Amino acid sequence: QIIMGDSGSLGLGATLAVIATINGQLPLLAVIGVVFFAVIMSVILQVANYRLRGRRLFRMAPLHHHFELVGWAEEKITLRFWIVAALAGLLGITIFLGSVTVI
C-alpha cells in the first residue's frame, strides 16, 4: 500500500497541471478531474450559499461528507467516486485520441 499525504498529492496534481498546460490539453484535464472539480465546487457552493442565504446547500461539505450524513457507507461513496473517475478518465482518453491527427 502507498499512503500519499497532502504534499504528495499536491505535487502530483501540480505535475499533471504543468504537463497539461505545456501540451495544450488543459480542458482535457478538467474532464479527467471531474470528481475533484465536484468536490471543490461543493465547498465553494456551500460557503457561498451560507453567506448569501444563511442556509446550507449540503448537510456538510466536501461532497463525500454529505453522502456520509445521508447514510451511505464510506465504501459505497469511495466506489462511486472511483467509478465516476474511471468513466471520466476513459472519456478524456477518448477525446484525446479523437483529437490526435495522424500524419
CSV table of C-alpha atoms in Angstrom, one decimal, residues 9-93:
chain,number,residue,atom,x,y,z
A,9,SER,CA,-1.0,14.7,-3.8
A,10,LEU,CA,-0.4,18.4,-4.3
A,11,GLY,CA,2.9,17.6,-6.0
A,12,LEU,CA,1.2,15.0,-8.3
A,13,GLY,CA,-1.6,17.5,-9.1
A,14,ALA,CA,0.8,20.3,-9.9
A,15,THR,CA,2.8,18.0,-12.2
A,16,LEU,CA,-0.4,16.9,-14.0
A,17,ALA,CA,-1.4,20.6,-14.4
A,18,VAL,CA,2.0,21.6,-15.7
A,19,ILE,CA,2.1,18.8,-18.2
A,20,ALA,CA,-1.4,19.5,-19.4
A,21,THR,CA,-0.5,23.2,-19.8
A,22,ILE,CA,2.6,22.5,-21.8
A,23,ASN,CA,0.8,20.1,-24.1
A,24,GLY,CA,-2.2,22.4,-24.5
A,25,GLN,CA,-4.6,19.9,-23.0
A,26,LEU,CA,-5.8,21.9,-20.1
A,27,PRO,CA,-9.5,21.5,-20.9
A,28,LEU,CA,-8.9,17.7,-21.1
A,29,LEU,CA,-7.5,17.8,-17.6
A,30,ALA,CA,-10.8,19.3,-16.4
A,31,VAL,CA,-12.7,16.4,-18.0
A,32,ILE,CA,-10.5,13.8,-16.4
A,33,GLY,CA,-10.6,15.6,-13.0
A,34,VAL,CA,-14.4,15.9,-12.8
A,35,VAL,CA,-14.5,14.2,-9.3
A,36,PHE,CA,-12.0,16.7,-7.9
A,37,PHE,CA,-13.9,19.6,-9.6
A,38,ALA,CA,-17.2,18.4,-8.0
A,39,VAL,CA,-15.6,18.2,-4.5
A,40,ILE,CA,-14.1,21.7,-4.9
A,41,MET,CA,-17.4,23.1,-6.2
A,42,SER,CA,-19.4,21.6,-3.3
A,43,VAL,CA,-17.3,23.5,-0.9
A,44,ILE,CA,-17.5,26.8,-2.9
A,45,LEU,CA,-21.3,26.4,-3.3
A,46,GLN,CA,-21.7,25.6,0.4
A,47,VAL,CA,-19.8,28.6,1.6
A,48,ALA,CA,-21.4,31.0,-0.9
A,49,ASN,CA,-24.9,29.8,-0.2
A,50,TYR,CA,-24.4,30.0,3.6
A,51,ARG,CA,-23.0,33.6,3.3
A,52,LEU,CA,-25.7,34.8,0.9
A,53,ARG,CA,-28.8,33.0,2.2
A,54,GLY,CA,-27.8,31.8,5.7
A,55,ARG,CA,-28.7,28.2,4.7
A,56,ARG,CA,-26.6,25.2,3.9
A,57,LEU,CA,-26.9,23.6,0.5
A,58,PHE,CA,-25.4,20.3,1.6
A,59,ARG,CA,-25.5,18.7,5.0
A,60,MET,CA,-21.8,19.0,5.1
A,61,ALA,CA,-19.1,19.9,2.7
A,62,PRO,CA,-17.0,18.5,1.0
A,63,LEU,CA,-19.4,16.4,-1.0
A,64,HIS,CA,-18.3,12.9,0.3
A,65,HIS,CA,-19.2,14.0,3.9
A,66,HIS,CA,-22.7,15.0,2.7
A,67,PHE,CA,-23.1,11.5,1.3
A,68,GLU,CA,-21.9,10.0,4.7
A,69,LEU,CA,-24.5,12.1,6.5
A,70,VAL,CA,-27.2,11.0,4.1
A,71,GLY,CA,-26.5,7.4,5.1
A,72,TRP,CA,-24.2,6.0,2.5
A,73,ALA,CA,-21.3,3.8,3.7
A,74,GLU,CA,-17.8,5.0,3.2
A,75,GLU,CA,-17.0,2.1,0.9
A,76,LYS,CA,-20.1,2.9,-1.2
A,77,ILE,CA,-19.0,6.5,-1.6
A,78,THR,CA,-15.5,5.5,-2.5
A,79,LEU,CA,-16.6,3.0,-5.0
A,80,ARG,CA,-19.0,5.5,-6.7
A,81,PHE,CA,-16.2,8.1,-6.8
A,82,TRP,CA,-13.9,5.6,-8.4
A,83,ILE,CA,-16.5,4.6,-11.0
A,84,VAL,CA,-17.1,8.3,-11.9
A,85,ALA,CA,-13.3,8.9,-12.1
A,86,ALA,CA,-12.7,5.9,-14.2
A,87,LEU,CA,-15.5,6.9,-16.6
A,88,ALA,CA,-14.2,10.5,-16.8
A,89,GLY,CA,-10.7,9.1,-17.5
A,90,LEU,CA,-12.0,6.9,-20.3
A,91,LEU,CA,-13.9,9.9,-21.7
A,92,GLY,CA,-10.7,12.0,-21.5
A,93,ILE,CA,-8.6,9.4,-23.3
